[in-house]
Amino acid sequence: MVKAEGVHKRFGRLEVLKGISLEVAPGSVMCVIGPSGSGKSTFLRCINHLEKIDRGRLWVDGELVGYRQVGNKLHELRESEIVHSRAKIGMVFQRFNLFPHMTAIENVRLAQETVLGRKPDVAEGKAEALMTRVGLADKMDEYPARLSGGQQQRVAIARALAMDPKVMLFDEVTSALDPELVKEVLDVMRELAREGMTMIVVTHEMGFAREVGDHVVFMDEGVIVEQGAPAKILDSPGEERTKRFLGLVLEH
């Protein structure tokens, strides 16, 4: 469902991604772990072309991300084409990025109408079903400011799901939440995984990675240090850098 081949990304002189190659099978959950500044979030942003890669290739569902290949040359897609292809890649951010002047259900409706061209009544029905699915049937008409962080994050998940994505990207979606609100968001993600949604999850929640992940990738300094089954990476990592990181994280 997602394939990265030699992906490089730099910001000025800082090389953030140094040749990332990986594959995510349809219906699987890949958890990406690693210290801050290791390139995890940048890699996610490259998958839906919020950041342009400098070298390499990225595919989602068999299509190149952000580019069209003609012969050996890559041609960047127009913005309108990028917006349309991005619709099949749901992304949920650390900060909820909800529109504060719109109610929860309006936030879930908006992109359906503007990007997918759904009729208002169809978008409304879809939004209601998804708000119910994430456990917020009684909060549809609330504005984001009146919702807890966990509720806002669940609205953000519903908004991403409303686009019928092929893959969901989660960028440390629980790190801004109070500890007691983390579970309600992870429970929604667990349910999505059970339903077979392809997911790439950047997370510090090692329990979630162990329980829900099919594959764990440890990144540091812009490279994949090691990857494999959760039990192998989390319980018996082969690399010193992985051992050091897990030693620090699992102590807390």
PDB file of C-alpha atoms in Angstrom:
ATOM      1  CA  MET A   1       0.000   0.000   0.000  1.00  0.00           C
ATOM      2  CA  VAL A   2       2.934   2.340   0.734  1.00  0.00           C
ATOM      3  CA  LYS A   3       6.387   1.935  -0.755  1.00  0.00           C
ATOM      4  CA  ALA A   4       9.392   4.184  -0.173  1.00  0.00           C
ATOM      5  CA  GLU A   5      12.574   3.794  -2.180  1.00  0.00           C
ATOM      6  CA  GLY A   6      15.709   5.737  -1.250  1.00  0.00           C
ATOM      7  CA  VAL A   7      13.813   8.770   0.083  1.00  0.00           C
ATOM      8  CA  HIS A   8      16.005  11.791   0.879  1.00  0.00           C
ATOM      9  CA  LYS A   9      14.910  15.110   2.332  1.00  0.00           C
ATOM     10  CA  ARG A  10      16.925  18.094   3.466  1.00  0.00           C
ATOM     11  CA  PHE A  11      16.064  21.472   4.916  1.00  0.00           C
ATOM     12  CA  GLY A  12      18.868  23.787   3.861  1.00  0.00           C
ATOM     13  CA  ARG A  13      22.098  22.105   4.957  1.00  0.00           C
ATOM     14  CA  LEU A  14      20.362  19.734   7.357  1.00  0.00           C
ATOM     15  CA  GLU A  15      19.770  16.295   5.855  1.00  0.00           C
ATOM     16  CA  VAL A  16      16.715  14.950   7.658  1.00  0.00           C
ATOM     17  CA  LEU A  17      16.048  11.755   5.670  1.00  0.00           C
ATOM     18  CA  LYS A  18      19.045   9.854   4.344  1.00  0.00           C
ATOM     19  CA  GLY A  19      17.634   7.202   2.053  1.00  0.00           C
ATOM     20  CA  ILE A  20      14.521   5.674   3.634  1.00  0.00           C
ATOM     21  CA  SER A  21      13.270   2.471   1.985  1.00  0.00           C
ATOM     22  CA  LEU A  22      10.344   0.457   3.326  1.00  0.00           C
ATOM     23  CA  GLU A  23       7.075  -1.187   2.361  1.00  0.00           C
ATOM     24  CA  VAL A  24       3.739  -1.253   4.180  1.00  0.00           C
ATOM     25  CA  ALA A  25       1.431  -4.122   3.270  1.00  0.00           C
ATOM     26  CA  PRO A  26      -2.298  -3.414   2.757  1.00  0.00           C
ATOM     27  CA  GLY A  27      -4.256  -3.798   5.987  1.00  0.00           C
ATOM     28  CA  SER A  28      -1.154  -3.739   8.196  1.00  0.00           C
ATOM     29  CA  VAL A  29      -0.072  -1.368  10.971  1.00  0.00           C
ATOM     30  CA  MET A  30       3.484  -0.056  10.910  1.00  0.00           C
ATOM     31  CA  CYS A  31       4.666   1.740  14.052  1.00  0.00           C
ATOM     32  CA  VAL A  32       7.615   4.098  13.664  1.00  0.00           C
ATOM     33  CA  ILE A  33       9.593   4.817  16.813  1.00  0.00           C
ATOM     34  CA  GLY A  34      12.743   6.785  17.553  1.00  0.00           C
ATOM     35  CA  PRO A  35      14.076   9.874  19.312  1.00  0.00           C
ATOM     36  CA  SER A  36      12.892  13.405  18.537  1.00  0.00           C
ATOM     37  CA  GLY A  37      14.601  14.798  15.454  1.00  0.00           C
ATOM     38  CA  SER A  38      15.130  11.388  13.872  1.00  0.00           C
ATOM     39  CA  GLY A  39      13.024  12.244  10.791  1.00  0.00           C
ATOM     40  CA  LYS A  40       9.867  10.285  11.649  1.00  0.00           C
ATOM     41  CA  SER A  41       7.378  13.147  11.242  1.00  0.00           C
ATOM     42  CA  THR A  42       9.151  14.481   8.139  1.00  0.00           C
ATOM     43  CA  PHE A  43       8.845  11.048   6.547  1.00  0.00           C
ATOM     44  CA  LEU A  44       5.088  10.988   7.226  1.00  0.00           C
ATOM     45  CA  ARG A  45       4.727  14.459   5.706  1.00  0.00           C
ATOM     46  CA  CYS A  46       6.565  13.274   2.603  1.00  0.00           C
ATOM     47  CA  ILE A  47       4.120  10.390   2.135  1.00  0.00           C
ATOM     48  CA  ASN A  48       1.256  12.814   1.492  1.00  0.00           C
ATOM     49  CA  HIS A  49       3.479  15.399  -0.211  1.00  0.00           C
ATOM     50  CA  LEU A  50       3.194  18.041   2.486  1.00  0.00           C
ATOM     51  CA  GLU A  51       6.970  17.999   2.076  1.00  0.00           C
ATOM     52  CA  LYS A  52       8.601  17.427  -1.315  1.00  0.00           C
ATOM     53  CA  ILE A  53      11.302  14.787  -1.335  1.00  0.00           C
ATOM     54  CA  ASP A  54      14.684  15.660  -2.817  1.00  0.00           C
ATOM     55  CA  ARG A  55      15.559  12.204  -4.070  1.00  0.00           C
ATOM     56  CA  GLY A  56      13.956   8.768  -4.273  1.00  0.00           C
ATOM     57  CA  ARG A  57      10.412   7.613  -4.936  1.00  0.00           C
ATOM     58  CA  LEU A  58       7.227   7.198  -2.900  1.00  0.00           C
ATOM     59  CA  TRP A  59       4.151   5.268  -3.969  1.00  0.00           C
ATOM     60  CA  VAL A  60       0.737   4.978  -2.312  1.00  0.00           C
ATOM     61  CA  ASP A  61      -1.608   2.325  -3.665  1.00  0.00           C
ATOM     62  CA  GLY A  62       0.603   1.930  -6.739  1.00  0.00           C
ATOM     63  CA  GLU A  63       0.667   5.631  -7.651  1.00  0.00           C
ATOM     64  CA  LEU A  64       3.678   7.918  -7.372  1.00  0.00           C
ATOM     65  CA  VAL A  65       3.184  10.599  -4.729  1.00  0.00           C
ATOM     66  CA  GLY A  66       3.345  14.153  -6.073  1.00  0.00           C
ATOM     67  CA  TYR A  67       4.796  13.269  -9.454  1.00  0.00           C
ATOM     68  CA  ARG A  68       4.062  11.681 -12.792  1.00  0.00           C
ATOM     69  CA  GLN A  69       6.782   9.666 -14.478  1.00  0.00           C
ATOM     70  CA  VAL A  70       7.230  10.064 -18.239  1.00  0.00           C
ATOM     71  CA  GLY A  71      10.095   7.930 -19.516  1.00  0.00           C
ATOM     72  CA  ASN A  72      12.888   8.474 -16.988  1.00  0.00           C
ATOM     73  CA  LYS A  73      11.784  11.955 -15.985  1.00  0.00           C
ATOM     74  CA  LEU A  74       9.574  12.985 -13.086  1.00  0.00           C
ATOM     75  CA  HIS A  75       7.087  15.813 -13.582  1.00  0.00           C
ATOM     76  CA  GLU A  76       5.528  17.395 -10.516  1.00  0.00           C
ATOM     77  CA  LEU A  77       1.738  17.246 -10.427  1.00  0.00           C
ATOM     78  CA  ARG A  78      -0.321  20.411 -10.376  1.00  0.00           C
ATOM     79  CA  GLU A  79      -1.620  21.527  -6.987  1.00  0.00           C
ATOM     80  CA  SER A  80      -5.180  20.483  -7.859  1.00  0.00           C
ATOM     81  CA  GLU A  81      -3.968  16.976  -8.762  1.00  0.00           C
ATOM     82  CA  ILE A  82      -1.936  16.768  -5.553  1.00  0.00           C
ATOM     83  CA  VAL A  83      -4.966  17.757  -3.446  1.00  0.00           C
ATOM     84  CA  HIS A  84      -7.009  15.037  -5.105  1.00  0.00           C
ATOM     85  CA  SER A  85      -4.399  12.308  -4.678  1.00  0.00           C
ATOM     86  CA  ARG A  86      -3.782  13.439  -1.083  1.00  0.00           C
ATOM     87  CA  ALA A  87      -7.457  12.733  -0.329  1.00  0.00           C
ATOM     88  CA  LYS A  88      -6.734   9.005  -0.248  1.00  0.00           C
ATOM     89  CA  ILE A  89      -4.073   9.532   2.431  1.00  0.00           C
ATOM     90  CA  GLY A  90      -5.650  10.412   5.782  1.00  0.00           C
ATOM     91  CA  MET A  91      -3.384  12.273   8.194  1.00  0.00           C
ATOM     92  CA  VAL A  92      -3.911  13.044  11.862  1.00  0.00           C
ATOM     93  CA  PHE A  93      -1.491  15.480  13.469  1.00  0.00           C
ATOM     94  CA  GLN A  94      -0.127  15.972  16.969  1.00  0.00           C
ATOM     95  CA  ARG A  95      -2.018  19.282  17.137  1.00  0.00           C
ATOM     96  CA  PHE A  96      -5.594  18.684  16.097  1.00  0.00           C
ATOM     97  CA  ASN A  97      -5.739  21.379  13.364  1.00  0.00           C
ATOM     98  CA  LEU A  98      -9.524  21.702  13.608  1.00  0.00           C
ATOM     99  CA  PHE A  99     -11.185  24.878  12.336  1.00  0.00           C
ATOM    100  CA  PRO A 100     -12.151  26.685  15.569  1.00  0.00           C
ATOM    101  CA  HIS A 101     -15.072  28.594  13.998  1.00  0.00           C
ATOM    102  CA  MET A 102     -16.785  25.377  12.849  1.00  0.00           C
ATOM    103  CA  THR A 103     -18.621  22.778  14.903  1.00  0.00           C
ATOM    104  CA  ALA A 104     -17.224  19.268  15.147  1.00  0.00           C
ATOM    105  CA  ILE A 105     -19.552  17.915  12.470  1.00  0.00           C
ATOM    106  CA  GLU A 106     -18.830  20.865  10.148  1.00  0.00           C
ATOM    107  CA  ASN A 107     -15.130  20.059  10.465  1.00  0.00           C
ATOM    108  CA  VAL A 108     -15.861  16.487   9.359  1.00  0.00           C
ATOM    109  CA  ARG A 109     -18.112  17.619   6.486  1.00  0.00           C
ATOM    110  CA  LEU A 110     -16.004  20.360   4.940  1.00  0.00           C
ATOM    111  CA  ALA A 111     -13.371  18.495   2.890  1.00  0.00           C
ATOM    112  CA  GLN A 112     -15.928  15.939   1.729  1.00  0.00           C
ATOM    113  CA  GLU A 113     -17.801  18.734  -0.008  1.00  0.00           C
ATOM    114  CA  THR A 114     -14.877  20.877  -1.182  1.00  0.00           C
ATOM    115  CA  VAL A 115     -12.409  18.152  -2.248  1.00  0.00           C
ATOM    116  CA  LEU A 116     -14.601  15.154  -3.076  1.00  0.00           C
ATOM    117  CA  GLY A 117     -17.586  17.181  -4.264  1.00  0.00           C
ATOM    118  CA  ARG A 118     -20.072  15.272  -2.140  1.00  0.00           C
ATOM    119  CA  LYS A 119     -23.563  16.683  -1.846  1.00  0.00           C
ATOM    120  CA  PRO A 120     -24.217  18.315   1.560  1.00  0.00           C
ATOM    121  CA  ASP A 121     -26.738  15.696   2.702  1.00  0.00           C
ATOM    122  CA  VAL A 122     -24.376  12.830   1.772  1.00  0.00           C
ATOM    123  CA  ALA A 123     -21.455  14.532   3.550  1.00  0.00           C
ATOM    124  CA  GLU A 124     -23.659  15.161   6.591  1.00  0.00           C
ATOM    125  CA  GLY A 125     -24.732  11.524   6.772  1.00  0.00           C
ATOM    126  CA  LYS A 126     -21.151  10.325   6.487  1.00  0.00           C
ATOM    127  CA  ALA A 127     -20.012  12.823   9.146  1.00  0.00           C
ATOM    128  CA  GLU A 128     -22.761  11.733  11.562  1.00  0.00           C
ATOM    129  CA  ALA A 129     -21.854   8.061  11.110  1.00  0.00           C
ATOM    130  CA  LEU A 130     -18.167   8.739  11.727  1.00  0.00           C
ATOM    131  CA  MET A 131     -18.771  10.952  14.758  1.00  0.00           C
ATOM    132  CA  THR A 132     -20.803   8.095  16.210  1.00  0.00           C
ATOM    133  CA  ARG A 133     -18.065   5.634  15.326  1.00  0.00           C
ATOM    134  CA  VAL A 134     -15.441   7.599  17.286  1.00  0.00           C
ATOM    135  CA  GLY A 135     -17.809   7.868  20.259  1.00  0.00           C
ATOM    136  CA  LEU A 136     -18.870  11.499  19.835  1.00  0.00           C
ATOM    137  CA  ALA A 137     -22.504  11.239  18.756  1.00  0.00           C
ATOM    138  CA  ASP A 138     -23.438  13.703  21.523  1.00  0.00           C
ATOM    139  CA  LYS A 139     -20.770  16.287  20.581  1.00  0.00           C
ATOM    140  CA  MET A 140     -21.561  16.938  16.909  1.00  0.00           C
ATOM    141  CA  ASP A 141     -22.646  20.552  17.384  1.00  0.00           C
ATOM    142  CA  GLU A 142     -19.912  21.549  19.838  1.00  0.00           C
ATOM    143  CA  TYR A 143     -17.106  23.890  18.813  1.00  0.00           C
ATOM    144  CA  PRO A 144     -13.519  22.601  19.265  1.00  0.00           C
ATOM    145  CA  ALA A 145     -12.855  24.953  22.202  1.00  0.00           C
ATOM    146  CA  ARG A 146     -15.570  23.149  24.197  1.00  0.00           C
ATOM    147  CA  LEU A 147     -14.066  19.703  23.572  1.00  0.00           C
ATOM    148  CA  SER A 148     -11.260  18.010  25.500  1.00  0.00           C
ATOM    149  CA  GLY A 149      -7.993  17.284  23.702  1.00  0.00           C
ATOM    150  CA  GLY A 150      -8.942  13.633  23.339  1.00  0.00           C
ATOM    151  CA  GLN A 151     -12.324  14.548  21.862  1.00  0.00           C
ATOM    152  CA  GLN A 152     -10.728  17.000  19.433  1.00  0.00           C
ATOM    153  CA  GLN A 153      -8.288  14.337  18.313  1.00  0.00           C
ATOM    154  CA  ARG A 154     -11.152  11.896  17.725  1.00  0.00           C
ATOM    155  CA  VAL A 155     -12.907  14.545  15.587  1.00  0.00           C
ATOM    156  CA  ALA A 156      -9.655  14.874  13.626  1.00  0.00           C
ATOM    157  CA  ILE A 157      -9.626  11.094  13.074  1.00  0.00           C
ATOM    158  CA  ALA A 158     -13.271  11.190  11.912  1.00  0.00           C
ATOM    159  CA  ARG A 159     -12.406  14.041   9.531  1.00  0.00           C
ATOM    160  CA  ALA A 160      -9.578  12.021   7.982  1.00  0.00           C
ATOM    161  CA  LEU A 161     -11.757   8.898   7.683  1.00  0.00           C
ATOM    162  CA  ALA A 162     -14.494  10.896   5.954  1.00  0.00           C
ATOM    163  CA  MET A 163     -12.322  11.018   2.832  1.00  0.00           C
ATOM    164  CA  ASP A 164     -12.363   7.189   2.539  1.00  0.00           C
ATOM    165  CA  PRO A 165      -8.561   7.016   2.671  1.00  0.00           C
ATOM    166  CA  LYS A 166      -6.539   4.000   1.555  1.00  0.00           C
ATOM    167  CA  VAL A 167      -4.014   4.626   4.310  1.00  0.00           C
ATOM    168  CA  MET A 168      -4.024   6.573   7.606  1.00  0.00           C
ATOM    169  CA  LEU A 169      -0.964   8.411   8.911  1.00  0.00           C
ATOM    170  CA  PHE A 170      -0.810   9.248  12.628  1.00  0.00           C
ATOM    171  CA  ASP A 171       1.878  11.682  13.758  1.00  0.00           C
ATOM    172  CA  GLU A 172       2.366  11.321  17.527  1.00  0.00           C
ATOM    173  CA  VAL A 173      -1.349  11.945  17.953  1.00  0.00           C
ATOM    174  CA  THR A 174      -1.351  11.320  21.707  1.00  0.00           C
ATOM    175  CA  SER A 175       1.754  13.288  22.701  1.00  0.00           C
ATOM    176  CA  ALA A 176      -0.143  16.556  23.313  1.00  0.00           C
ATOM    177  CA  LEU A 177      -2.825  14.851  25.421  1.00  0.00           C
ATOM    178  CA  ASP A 178      -3.155  14.475  29.160  1.00  0.00           C
ATOM    179  CA  PRO A 179      -2.409  10.858  30.143  1.00  0.00           C
ATOM    180  CA  GLU A 180      -6.032  10.043  31.031  1.00  0.00           C
ATOM    181  CA  LEU A 181      -7.170  11.081  27.520  1.00  0.00           C
ATOM    182  CA  VAL A 182      -4.632   8.971  25.639  1.00  0.00           C
ATOM    183  CA  LYS A 183      -6.598   5.719  25.949  1.00  0.00           C
ATOM    184  CA  GLU A 184      -9.752   7.036  24.270  1.00  0.00           C
ATOM    185  CA  VAL A 185      -7.751   7.986  21.164  1.00  0.00           C
ATOM    186  CA  LEU A 186      -5.729   4.764  21.085  1.00  0.00           C
ATOM    187  CA  ASP A 187      -8.954   2.760  21.426  1.00  0.00           C
ATOM    188  CA  VAL A 188     -10.288   4.351  18.216  1.00  0.00           C
ATOM    189  CA  MET A 189      -6.995   3.507  16.476  1.00  0.00           C
ATOM    190  CA  ARG A 190      -7.136  -0.081  17.762  1.00  0.00           C
ATOM    191  CA  GLU A 191     -10.628  -0.420  16.305  1.00  0.00           C
ATOM    192  CA  LEU A 192      -9.446   0.914  12.935  1.00  0.00           C
ATOM    193  CA  ALA A 193      -6.620  -1.627  12.933  1.00  0.00           C
ATOM    194  CA  ARG A 194      -9.086  -4.426  13.665  1.00  0.00           C
ATOM    195  CA  GLU A 195     -11.174  -3.306  10.709  1.00  0.00           C
ATOM    196  CA  GLY A 196      -8.162  -3.655   8.408  1.00  0.00           C
ATOM    197  CA  MET A 197      -7.162  -0.025   7.837  1.00  0.00           C
ATOM    198  CA  THR A 198      -3.583   0.366   6.613  1.00  0.00           C
ATOM    199  CA  MET A 199      -1.854   2.605   9.173  1.00  0.00           C
ATOM    200  CA  ILE A 200       1.547   4.197   9.710  1.00  0.00           C
ATOM    201  CA  VAL A 201       1.800   5.366  13.296  1.00  0.00           C
ATOM    202  CA  VAL A 202       4.632   7.524  14.618  1.00  0.00           C
ATOM    203  CA  THR A 203       4.358   6.983  18.348  1.00  0.00           C
ATOM    204  CA  HIS A 204       6.034   6.905  21.749  1.00  0.00           C
ATOM    205  CA  GLU A 205       3.337   4.527  23.017  1.00  0.00           C
ATOM    206  CA  MET A 206       5.331   1.297  23.147  1.00  0.00           C
ATOM    207  CA  GLY A 207       2.397  -0.682  24.533  1.00  0.00           C
ATOM    208  CA  PHE A 208       0.350   0.279  21.467  1.00  0.00           C
ATOM    209  CA  ALA A 209       3.229  -0.620  19.132  1.00  0.00           C
ATOM    210  CA  ARG A 210       3.565  -4.019  20.773  1.00  0.00           C
ATOM    211  CA  GLU A 211      -0.152  -4.788  20.845  1.00  0.00           C
ATOM    212  CA  VAL A 212      -1.401  -3.331  17.559  1.00  0.00           C
ATOM    213  CA  GLY A 213       1.667  -3.045  15.328  1.00  0.00           C
ATOM    214  CA  ASP A 214       2.424  -5.700  12.725  1.00  0.00           C
ATOM    215  CA  HIS A 215       5.825  -4.156  12.077  1.00  0.00           C
ATOM    216  CA  VAL A 216       8.016  -1.748  14.063  1.00  0.00           C
ATOM    217  CA  VAL A 217      10.583   0.562  12.467  1.00  0.00           C
ATOM    218  CA  PHE A 218      13.242   2.264  14.614  1.00  0.00           C
ATOM    219  CA  MET A 219      14.581   5.472  13.063  1.00  0.00           C
ATOM    220  CA  ASP A 220      17.474   7.622  14.219  1.00  0.00           C
ATOM    221  CA  GLU A 221      19.287  10.490  12.506  1.00  0.00           C
ATOM    222  CA  GLY A 222      17.354  10.084   9.263  1.00  0.00           C
ATOM    223  CA  VAL A 223      17.951   6.381   8.697  1.00  0.00           C
ATOM    224  CA  ILE A 224      16.134   3.158   9.539  1.00  0.00           C
ATOM    225  CA  VAL A 225      18.372   1.529  12.133  1.00  0.00           C
ATOM    226  CA  GLU A 226      16.360  -1.688  12.304  1.00  0.00           C
ATOM    227  CA  GLN A 227      12.877  -2.999  11.679  1.00  0.00           C
ATOM    228  CA  GLY A 228      10.887  -6.151  12.259  1.00  0.00           C
ATOM    229  CA  ALA A 229       8.142  -7.760  14.302  1.00  0.00           C
ATOM    230  CA  PRO A 230       7.199  -5.762  17.445  1.00  0.00           C
ATOM    231  CA  ALA A 231       8.344  -8.492  19.850  1.00  0.00           C
ATOM    232  CA  LYS A 232      11.753  -8.702  18.196  1.00  0.00           C
ATOM    233  CA  ILE A 233      12.425  -4.953  18.049  1.00  0.00           C
ATOM    234  CA  LEU A 234      10.990  -4.095  21.464  1.00  0.00           C
ATOM    235  CA  ASP A 235      12.212  -7.145  23.430  1.00  0.00           C
ATOM    236  CA  SER A 236      15.464  -8.139  21.742  1.00  0.00           C
ATOM    237  CA  PRO A 237      16.735  -5.338  19.494  1.00  0.00           C
ATOM    238  CA  GLY A 238      19.921  -6.094  17.621  1.00  0.00           C
ATOM    239  CA  GLU A 239      21.376  -2.593  17.438  1.00  0.00           C
ATOM    240  CA  GLU A 240      22.982  -0.623  20.284  1.00  0.00           C
ATOM    241  CA  ARG A 241      21.138   2.582  19.282  1.00  0.00           C
ATOM    242  CA  THR A 242      17.801   0.797  19.539  1.00  0.00           C
ATOM    243  CA  LYS A 243      18.705  -0.691  22.916  1.00  0.00           C
ATOM    244  CA  ARG A 244      19.740   2.730  24.258  1.00  0.00           C
ATOM    245  CA  PHE A 245      16.525   4.381  23.046  1.00  0.00           C
ATOM    246  CA  LEU A 246      14.249   1.673  24.428  1.00  0.00           C
ATOM    247  CA  GLY A 247      16.160   1.709  27.711  1.00  0.00           C
ATOM    248  CA  LEU A 248      15.308   5.387  28.101  1.00  0.00           C
ATOM    249  CA  VAL A 249      11.690   5.146  26.910  1.00  0.00           C
ATOM    250  CA  LEU A 250      10.686   2.026  28.809  1.00  0.00           C
ATOM    251  CA  GLU A 251      12.052   3.365  32.090  1.00  0.00           C
ATOM    252  CA  HIS A 252       9.361   6.073  32.102  1.00  0.00           C
TER     253      HIS A 252
END
